PDB file of C-alpha atoms in Angstrom:
ATOM      1  CA  UNK C   1      71.517 104.608  97.678  1.00 42.00           C
ATOM      2  CA  UNK C   2      68.166 106.271  97.762  1.00 40.00           C
ATOM      3  CA  UNK C   3      67.573 109.460  95.646  1.00 41.00           C
ATOM      4  CA  UNK C   4      64.751 112.277  96.758  1.00 38.00           C
ATOM      5  CA  UNK C   5      64.069 115.080  94.656  1.00 37.00           C
ATOM      6  CA  UNK C   6      63.259 117.407  97.037  1.00 35.00           C
ATOM      7  CA  UNK C   7      62.687 120.477  94.801  1.00 36.00           C
ATOM      8  CA  UNK C   8      63.682 121.998  91.350  1.00 35.00           C
ATOM      9  CA  UNK C   9      65.254 125.270  92.397  1.00 38.00           C
ATOM     10  CA  UNK C  10      66.091 127.672  89.580  1.00 36.00           C
ATOM     11  CA  UNK C  11      69.059 129.789  90.570  1.00 42.00           C
ATOM     12  CA  UNK C  12      69.344 133.224  88.762  1.00 40.00           C
ATOM     13  CA  UNK C  13      72.841 134.609  87.983  1.00 39.00           C
ATOM     14  CA  UNK C  14      71.595 138.153  88.023  1.00 38.00           C
ATOM     15  CA  UNK C  15      70.094 137.897  91.510  1.00 43.00           C
ATOM     16  CA  UNK C  16      73.647 136.439  93.031  1.00 46.00           C
ATOM     17  CA  UNK C  17      76.130 138.217  90.720  1.00 46.00           C
ATOM     18  CA  UNK C  18      76.653 141.033  92.986  1.00 48.00           C
ATOM     19  CA  UNK C  19      77.487 138.940  96.266  1.00 47.00           C
ATOM     20  CA  UNK C  20      81.204 139.657  97.249  1.00 70.00           C
ATOM     21  CA  UNK C  21      81.187 138.833 100.775  1.00 68.00           C
ATOM     22  CA  UNK C  22      84.339 137.427 102.413  1.00 83.00           C
ATOM     23  CA  UNK C  23      84.656 133.569 102.596  1.00 88.00           C
ATOM     24  CA  UNK C  24      86.575 131.910 105.162  1.00 94.00           C
ATOM     25  CA  UNK C  25      87.766 128.184 103.906  1.00 97.00           C
ATOM     26  CA  UNK C  26      88.512 125.734 106.773  1.00 97.00           C
ATOM     27  CA  UNK C  27      89.749 123.086 104.202  1.00 98.00           C
ATOM     28  CA  UNK C  28      90.031 122.572 100.557  1.00 98.00           C
ATOM     29  CA  UNK C  29      91.868 120.237  98.395  1.00 98.00           C
ATOM     30  CA  UNK C  30      91.113 117.570  95.529  1.00 98.00           C
ATOM     31  CA  UNK C  31      91.018 113.737  95.132  1.00 98.00           C
ATOM     32  CA  UNK C  32      90.084 111.061  92.495  1.00 98.00           C
ATOM     33  CA  UNK C  33      87.178 108.845  93.053  1.00 98.00           C
ATOM     34  CA  UNK C  34      85.708 105.545  91.792  1.00 97.00           C
ATOM     35  CA  UNK C  35      87.785 104.267  88.693  1.00 96.00           C
ATOM     36  CA  UNK C  36      89.376 101.099  87.874  1.00 96.00           C
ATOM     37  CA  UNK C  37      92.933  99.584  87.860  1.00 97.00           C
ATOM     38  CA  UNK C  38      93.942  97.521  84.659  1.00 96.00           C
ATOM     39  CA  UNK C  39      96.900  95.220  85.596  1.00 97.00           C
ATOM     40  CA  UNK C  40      98.744  93.718  82.438  1.00 96.00           C
ATOM     41  CA  UNK C  41     100.343  90.015  83.200  1.00 97.00           C
ATOM     42  CA  UNK C  42     103.832  89.383  83.424  1.00 97.00           C
ATOM     43  CA  UNK C  43     106.949  91.105  85.133  1.00 96.00           C
ATOM     44  CA  UNK C  44     107.750  94.937  84.664  1.00 95.00           C
ATOM     45  CA  UNK C  45     111.220  95.203  83.513  1.00 94.00           C
ATOM     46  CA  UNK C  46     112.415  98.687  83.571  1.00 90.00           C
ATOM     47  CA  UNK C  47     115.347  98.029  81.064  1.00 89.00           C
ATOM     48  CA  UNK C  48     112.752  97.654  78.114  1.00 88.00           C
ATOM     49  CA  UNK C  49     111.903 101.623  78.163  1.00 87.00           C
ATOM     50  CA  UNK C  50     110.520 102.081  74.235  1.00 86.00           C
ATOM     51  CA  UNK C  51     109.562 105.893  75.018  1.00 85.00           C
ATOM     52  CA  UNK C  52     107.296 108.212  76.551  1.00 84.00           C
ATOM     53  CA  UNK C  53     104.328 107.918  74.415  1.00 81.00           C
ATOM     54  CA  UNK C  54     104.989 104.213  73.735  1.00 85.00           C
ATOM     55  CA  UNK C  55     105.486 101.757  76.741  1.00 89.00           C
ATOM     56  CA  UNK C  56     106.247  98.074  77.144  1.00 92.00           C
ATOM     57  CA  UNK C  57     102.952  97.346  79.083  1.00 93.00           C
ATOM     58  CA  UNK C  58     103.773  93.980  80.558  1.00 95.00           C
ATOM     59  CA  UNK C  59     103.797  93.963  84.273  1.00 96.00           C
ATOM     60  CA  UNK C  60     102.397  97.663  84.626  1.00 95.00           C
ATOM     61  CA  UNK C  61      99.245  98.777  85.442  1.00 97.00           C
ATOM     62  CA  UNK C  62      97.040 101.753  84.562  1.00 96.00           C
ATOM     63  CA  UNK C  63      94.655 103.659  86.917  1.00 97.00           C
ATOM     64  CA  UNK C  64      91.494 104.821  84.845  1.00 96.00           C
ATOM     65  CA  UNK C  65      87.694 105.699  84.661  1.00 96.00           C
ATOM     66  CA  UNK C  66      88.029 107.792  87.842  1.00 97.00           C
ATOM     67  CA  UNK C  67      86.360 111.421  88.544  1.00 98.00           C
ATOM     68  CA  UNK C  68      88.264 114.422  89.618  1.00 98.00           C
ATOM     69  CA  UNK C  69      87.177 116.365  92.463  1.00 98.00           C
ATOM     70  CA  UNK C  70      87.881 119.955  93.693  1.00 98.00           C
ATOM     71  CA  UNK C  71      86.477 120.787  97.157  1.00 98.00           C
ATOM     72  CA  UNK C  72      86.063 123.854  99.273  1.00 98.00           C
ATOM     73  CA  UNK C  73      84.601 123.968 102.865  1.00 98.00           C
ATOM     74  CA  UNK C  74      83.593 127.269 104.655  1.00 97.00           C
ATOM     75  CA  UNK C  75      83.568 128.215 108.321  1.00 96.00           C
ATOM     76  CA  UNK C  76      80.387 127.207 109.573  1.00 95.00           C
ATOM     77  CA  UNK C  77      79.159 125.449 106.582  1.00 97.00           C
ATOM     78  CA  UNK C  78      75.319 124.052 105.865  1.00 97.00           C
ATOM     79  CA  UNK C  79      75.174 120.452 106.716  1.00 96.00           C
ATOM     80  CA  UNK C  80      74.652 119.281 103.083  1.00 97.00           C
ATOM     81  CA  UNK C  81      77.457 119.899 100.668  1.00 98.00           C
ATOM     82  CA  UNK C  82      76.708 120.842  97.086  1.00 98.00           C
ATOM     83  CA  UNK C  83      78.241 118.514  94.440  1.00 98.00           C
ATOM     84  CA  UNK C  84      78.580 120.360  91.086  1.00 98.00           C
ATOM     85  CA  UNK C  85      78.351 117.931  87.756  1.00 97.00           C
ATOM     86  CA  UNK C  86      78.978 119.550  84.439  1.00 95.00           C
ATOM     87  CA  UNK C  87      77.311 118.774  81.176  1.00 90.00           C
ATOM     88  CA  UNK C  88      78.491 117.087  77.923  1.00 86.00           C
ATOM     89  CA  UNK C  89      81.764 118.844  76.080  1.00 85.00           C
ATOM     90  CA  UNK C  90      82.555 120.719  79.341  1.00 91.00           C
ATOM     91  CA  UNK C  91      84.251 120.403  82.878  1.00 95.00           C
ATOM     92  CA  UNK C  92      83.715 121.323  86.523  1.00 96.00           C
ATOM     93  CA  UNK C  93      85.200 124.742  85.622  1.00 94.00           C
ATOM     94  CA  UNK C  94      82.079 126.001  84.118  1.00 93.00           C
ATOM     95  CA  UNK C  95      80.839 125.986  87.778  1.00 96.00           C
ATOM     96  CA  UNK C  96      83.943 127.939  89.240  1.00 94.00           C
ATOM     97  CA  UNK C  97      84.016 131.166  87.124  1.00 92.00           C
ATOM     98  CA  UNK C  98      81.802 132.698  84.403  1.00 93.00           C
ATOM     99  CA  UNK C  99      83.617 133.515  81.031  1.00 93.00           C
ATOM    100  CA  UNK C 100      83.920 137.049  81.777  1.00 93.00           C
ATOM    101  CA  UNK C 101      85.480 136.552  85.228  1.00 92.00           C
ATOM    102  CA  UNK C 102      82.386 136.558  87.410  1.00 92.00           C
ATOM    103  CA  UNK C 103      82.148 134.235  90.238  1.00 93.00           C
ATOM    104  CA  UNK C 104      80.576 130.908  89.183  1.00 94.00           C
ATOM    105  CA  UNK C 105      77.794 129.185  91.092  1.00 94.00           C
ATOM    106  CA  UNK C 106      80.323 126.971  93.302  1.00 96.00           C
ATOM    107  CA  UNK C 107      81.626 130.295  94.118  1.00 94.00           C
ATOM    108  CA  UNK C 108      78.562 132.288  94.802  1.00 94.00           C
ATOM    109  CA  UNK C 109      76.990 129.379  97.172  1.00 96.00           C
ATOM    110  CA  UNK C 110      80.481 129.143  98.844  1.00 96.00           C
ATOM    111  CA  UNK C 111      80.117 132.732 100.002  1.00 94.00           C
ATOM    112  CA  UNK C 112      76.610 131.526 101.239  1.00 94.00           C
ATOM    113  CA  UNK C 113      77.928 128.976 103.626  1.00 96.00           C
ATOM    114  CA  UNK C 114      77.753 125.969 100.926  1.00 97.00           C
ATOM    115  CA  UNK C 115      80.534 123.553 100.723  1.00 98.00           C
ATOM    116  CA  UNK C 116      81.479 122.814  97.077  1.00 98.00           C
ATOM    117  CA  UNK C 117      82.482 119.734  95.262  1.00 98.00           C
ATOM    118  CA  UNK C 118      83.199 120.343  91.816  1.00 98.00           C
ATOM    119  CA  UNK C 119      83.515 117.167  89.768  1.00 98.00           C
ATOM    120  CA  UNK C 120      85.347 116.285  86.425  1.00 98.00           C
ATOM    121  CA  UNK C 121      83.573 113.305  85.277  1.00 97.00           C
ATOM    122  CA  UNK C 122      85.668 110.468  83.864  1.00 97.00           C
ATOM    123  CA  UNK C 123      87.099 111.100  80.573  1.00 95.00           C
ATOM    124  CA  UNK C 124      86.649 114.846  80.646  1.00 95.00           C
ATOM    125  CA  UNK C 125      89.018 117.630  82.105  1.00 94.00           C
ATOM    126  CA  UNK C 126      91.583 116.582  84.821  1.00 96.00           C
ATOM    127  CA  UNK C 127      89.900 112.943  84.734  1.00 97.00           C
ATOM    128  CA  UNK C 128      91.304 112.165  81.195  1.00 93.00           C
ATOM    129  CA  UNK C 129      92.695 108.724  81.833  1.00 94.00           C
ATOM    130  CA  UNK C 130      90.177 106.440  80.554  1.00 93.00           C
ATOM    131  CA  UNK C 131      89.741 102.795  79.687  1.00 93.00           C
ATOM    132  CA  UNK C 132      87.692 103.517  76.648  1.00 90.00           C
ATOM    133  CA  UNK C 133      89.279 103.269  73.043  1.00 88.00           C
ATOM    134  CA  UNK C 134      88.337 106.406  71.175  1.00 85.00           C
ATOM    135  CA  UNK C 135      89.731 108.865  68.729  1.00 86.00           C
ATOM    136  CA  UNK C 136      90.114 112.402  69.508  1.00 87.00           C
ATOM    137  CA  UNK C 137      89.065 114.699  66.607  1.00 89.00           C
ATOM    138  CA  UNK C 138      89.450 118.409  66.005  1.00 92.00           C
ATOM    139  CA  UNK C 139      85.763 118.878  65.057  1.00 92.00           C
ATOM    140  CA  UNK C 140      84.744 122.503  64.245  1.00 96.00           C
ATOM    141  CA  UNK C 141      81.624 122.694  66.577  1.00 94.00           C
ATOM    142  CA  UNK C 142      81.322 126.164  68.312  1.00 96.00           C
ATOM    143  CA  UNK C 143      78.421 127.486  66.506  1.00 97.00           C
ATOM    144  CA  UNK C 144      76.594 124.576  67.472  1.00 95.00           C
ATOM    145  CA  UNK C 145      77.378 124.861  71.078  1.00 93.00           C
ATOM    146  CA  UNK C 146      76.327 128.822  70.677  1.00 95.00           C
ATOM    147  CA  UNK C 147      72.850 127.321  69.806  1.00 95.00           C
ATOM    148  CA  UNK C 148      72.803 124.574  72.039  1.00 90.00           C
ATOM    149  CA  UNK C 149      73.413 126.709  75.290  1.00 89.00           C
ATOM    150  CA  UNK C 150      70.621 129.070  73.974  1.00 90.00           C
ATOM    151  CA  UNK C 151      72.926 131.896  73.906  1.00 94.00           C
ATOM    152  CA  UNK C 152      71.516 132.834  70.606  1.00 96.00           C
ATOM    153  CA  UNK C 153      70.918 131.380  66.860  1.00 97.00           C
ATOM    154  CA  UNK C 154      74.534 132.103  65.412  1.00 97.00           C
ATOM    155  CA  UNK C 155      75.407 134.645  65.121  1.00 97.00           C
ATOM    156  CA  UNK C 156      72.739 136.552  66.830  1.00 97.00           C
ATOM    157  CA  UNK C 157      72.514 136.771  70.633  1.00 97.00           C
ATOM    158  CA  UNK C 158      68.955 136.198  72.230  1.00 97.00           C
ATOM    159  CA  UNK C 159      67.177 139.064  73.453  1.00 95.00           C
ATOM    160  CA  UNK C 160      67.882 139.728  77.211  1.00 94.00           C
ATOM    161  CA  UNK C 161      70.536 136.927  77.354  1.00 93.00           C
ATOM    162  CA  UNK C 162      72.837 136.890  80.349  1.00 89.00           C
ATOM    163  CA  UNK C 163      76.005 135.845  78.507  1.00 93.00           C
ATOM    164  CA  UNK C 164      78.165 138.799  77.678  1.00 94.00           C
ATOM    165  CA  UNK C 165      78.460 139.719  74.101  1.00 95.00           C
ATOM    166  CA  UNK C 166      82.014 140.677  73.711  1.00 96.00           C
ATOM    167  CA  UNK C 167      84.166 138.618  71.766  1.00 96.00           C
ATOM    168  CA  UNK C 168      86.863 138.018  74.766  1.00 97.00           C
ATOM    169  CA  UNK C 169      84.057 136.277  76.869  1.00 96.00           C
ATOM    170  CA  UNK C 170      82.937 134.284  73.777  1.00 97.00           C
ATOM    171  CA  UNK C 171      86.234 132.875  73.052  1.00 97.00           C
ATOM    172  CA  UNK C 172      86.985 132.027  76.581  1.00 96.00           C
ATOM    173  CA  UNK C 173      83.761 130.051  76.708  1.00 95.00           C
ATOM    174  CA  UNK C 174      84.793 128.103  73.665  1.00 96.00           C
ATOM    175  CA  UNK C 175      88.331 127.480  75.089  1.00 95.00           C
ATOM    176  CA  UNK C 176      86.580 125.979  78.267  1.00 93.00           C
ATOM    177  CA  UNK C 177      85.321 123.039  76.205  1.00 93.00           C
ATOM    178  CA  UNK C 178      87.229 119.707  76.734  1.00 92.00           C
ATOM    179  CA  UNK C 179      87.404 116.682  74.782  1.00 91.00           C
ATOM    180  CA  UNK C 180      85.033 113.929  75.803  1.00 91.00           C
ATOM    181  CA  UNK C 181      86.912 110.439  75.878  1.00 92.00           C
ATOM    182  CA  UNK C 182      84.815 108.793  78.015  1.00 89.00           C
ATOM    183  CA  UNK C 183      82.189 105.696  77.101  1.00 88.00           C
ATOM    184  CA  UNK C 184      79.863 107.362  79.528  1.00 90.00           C
ATOM    185  CA  UNK C 185      79.552 104.036  81.413  1.00 92.00           C
ATOM    186  CA  UNK C 186      81.442 105.344  84.433  1.00 93.00           C
ATOM    187  CA  UNK C 187      79.694 108.447  85.150  1.00 95.00           C
ATOM    188  CA  UNK C 188      77.043 107.063  87.701  1.00 95.00           C
ATOM    189  CA  UNK C 189      79.506 104.715  89.532  1.00 96.00           C
ATOM    190  CA  UNK C 190      81.925 107.661  89.982  1.00 97.00           C
ATOM    191  CA  UNK C 191      79.115 109.512  91.414  1.00 97.00           C
ATOM    192  CA  UNK C 192      77.823 106.730  93.780  1.00 97.00           C
ATOM    193  CA  UNK C 193      81.739 106.355  94.954  1.00 98.00           C
ATOM    194  CA  UNK C 194      81.770 110.334  95.587  1.00 98.00           C
ATOM    195  CA  UNK C 195      78.459 109.850  97.772  1.00 97.00           C
ATOM    196  CA  UNK C 196      79.932 106.884  99.622  1.00 97.00           C
ATOM    197  CA  UNK C 197      82.896 109.200 100.612  1.00 97.00           C
ATOM    198  CA  UNK C 198      81.223 112.388 101.510  1.00 98.00           C
ATOM    199  CA  UNK C 199      77.814 111.028 102.702  1.00 97.00           C
ATOM    200  CA  UNK C 200      74.384 112.791 102.173  1.00 97.00           C
ATOM    201  CA  UNK C 201      74.890 115.952  99.680  1.00 97.00           C
ATOM    202  CA  UNK C 202      73.038 117.944  97.129  1.00 97.00           C
ATOM    203  CA  UNK C 203      73.582 117.135  93.356  1.00 97.00           C
ATOM    204  CA  UNK C 204      73.855 119.927  91.127  1.00 96.00           C
ATOM    205  CA  UNK C 205      73.558 118.798  87.466  1.00 92.00           C
ATOM    206  CA  UNK C 206      73.861 121.242  84.783  1.00 80.00           C
ATOM    207  CA  UNK C 207      70.861 121.355  82.417  1.00 63.00           C
ATOM    208  CA  UNK C 208      71.902 121.899  78.930  1.00 49.00           C
ATOM    209  CA  UNK C 209      68.213 121.847  77.512  1.00 45.00           C
ATOM    210  CA  UNK C 210      67.564 124.693  79.519  1.00 39.00           C
ATOM    211  CA  UNK C 211      68.988 128.031  80.026  1.00 37.00           C
ATOM    212  CA  UNK C 212      72.797 128.433  81.333  1.00 38.00           C
ATOM    213  CA  UNK C 213      71.707 130.582  83.868  1.00 36.00           C
ATOM    214  CA  UNK C 214      70.084 128.217  85.676  1.00 35.00           C
ATOM    215  CA  UNK C 215      70.154 124.489  87.042  1.00 36.00           C
ATOM    216  CA  UNK C 216      68.113 122.147  89.304  1.00 35.00           C
ATOM    217  CA  UNK C 217      69.132 120.932  92.985  1.00 37.00           C
ATOM    218  CA  UNK C 218      68.460 117.387  94.138  1.00 35.00           C
ATOM    219  CA  UNK C 219      69.054 116.073  97.723  1.00 37.00           C
ATOM    220  CA  UNK C 220      70.883 112.806  97.866  1.00 38.00           C
ATOM    221  CA  UNK C 221      70.570 110.461 100.855  1.00 38.00           C
ATOM    222  CA  UNK C 222      72.323 106.908 101.048  1.00 37.00           C
TER     223      UNK C 222
END
């Protein structure tokens, strides 16, 4: 698959936040894409049930390392759909809605006729089944993410920051974080599988080194 970078387009939340045009959806749904299937040798014997959390694996299969994709296609859609990819520690929900209940980029662009494919990468969000062996620890890191997303330098907000300064929105932002239980080796294969399924599209990855108010658009061709 050949990738052609058309442009780096900075999208402003402020410029688009006021739009509330009705949108007609002609098709929507979700699907897994990519991934692997692990098959344990032997013959499955359902009389050997051990427990919900601890299984007798002989003869059983395990599907893992796929991405999970939500999609919405509006009436009279533009020819290329937008594929939204979240950053580290998050999931696709960051594109659908802001922490203070405003439309996210995926919804804003949907109102403007752009089909939306919102991805949870392998091991994140609703794509939590992974083949990686890892330990999930309750790490206290929220002040770190406050700084990384350039909301400010904890506990102070940056001057002119677009992020709402009320405690409820900040709490919702932190609660959108999700454990990362992937080894990150399946991210690109999953996105490649999505490209094969839907064809040409514009990839919208999040840039955590930049302001959370912006992102870049890339045009993908097979």
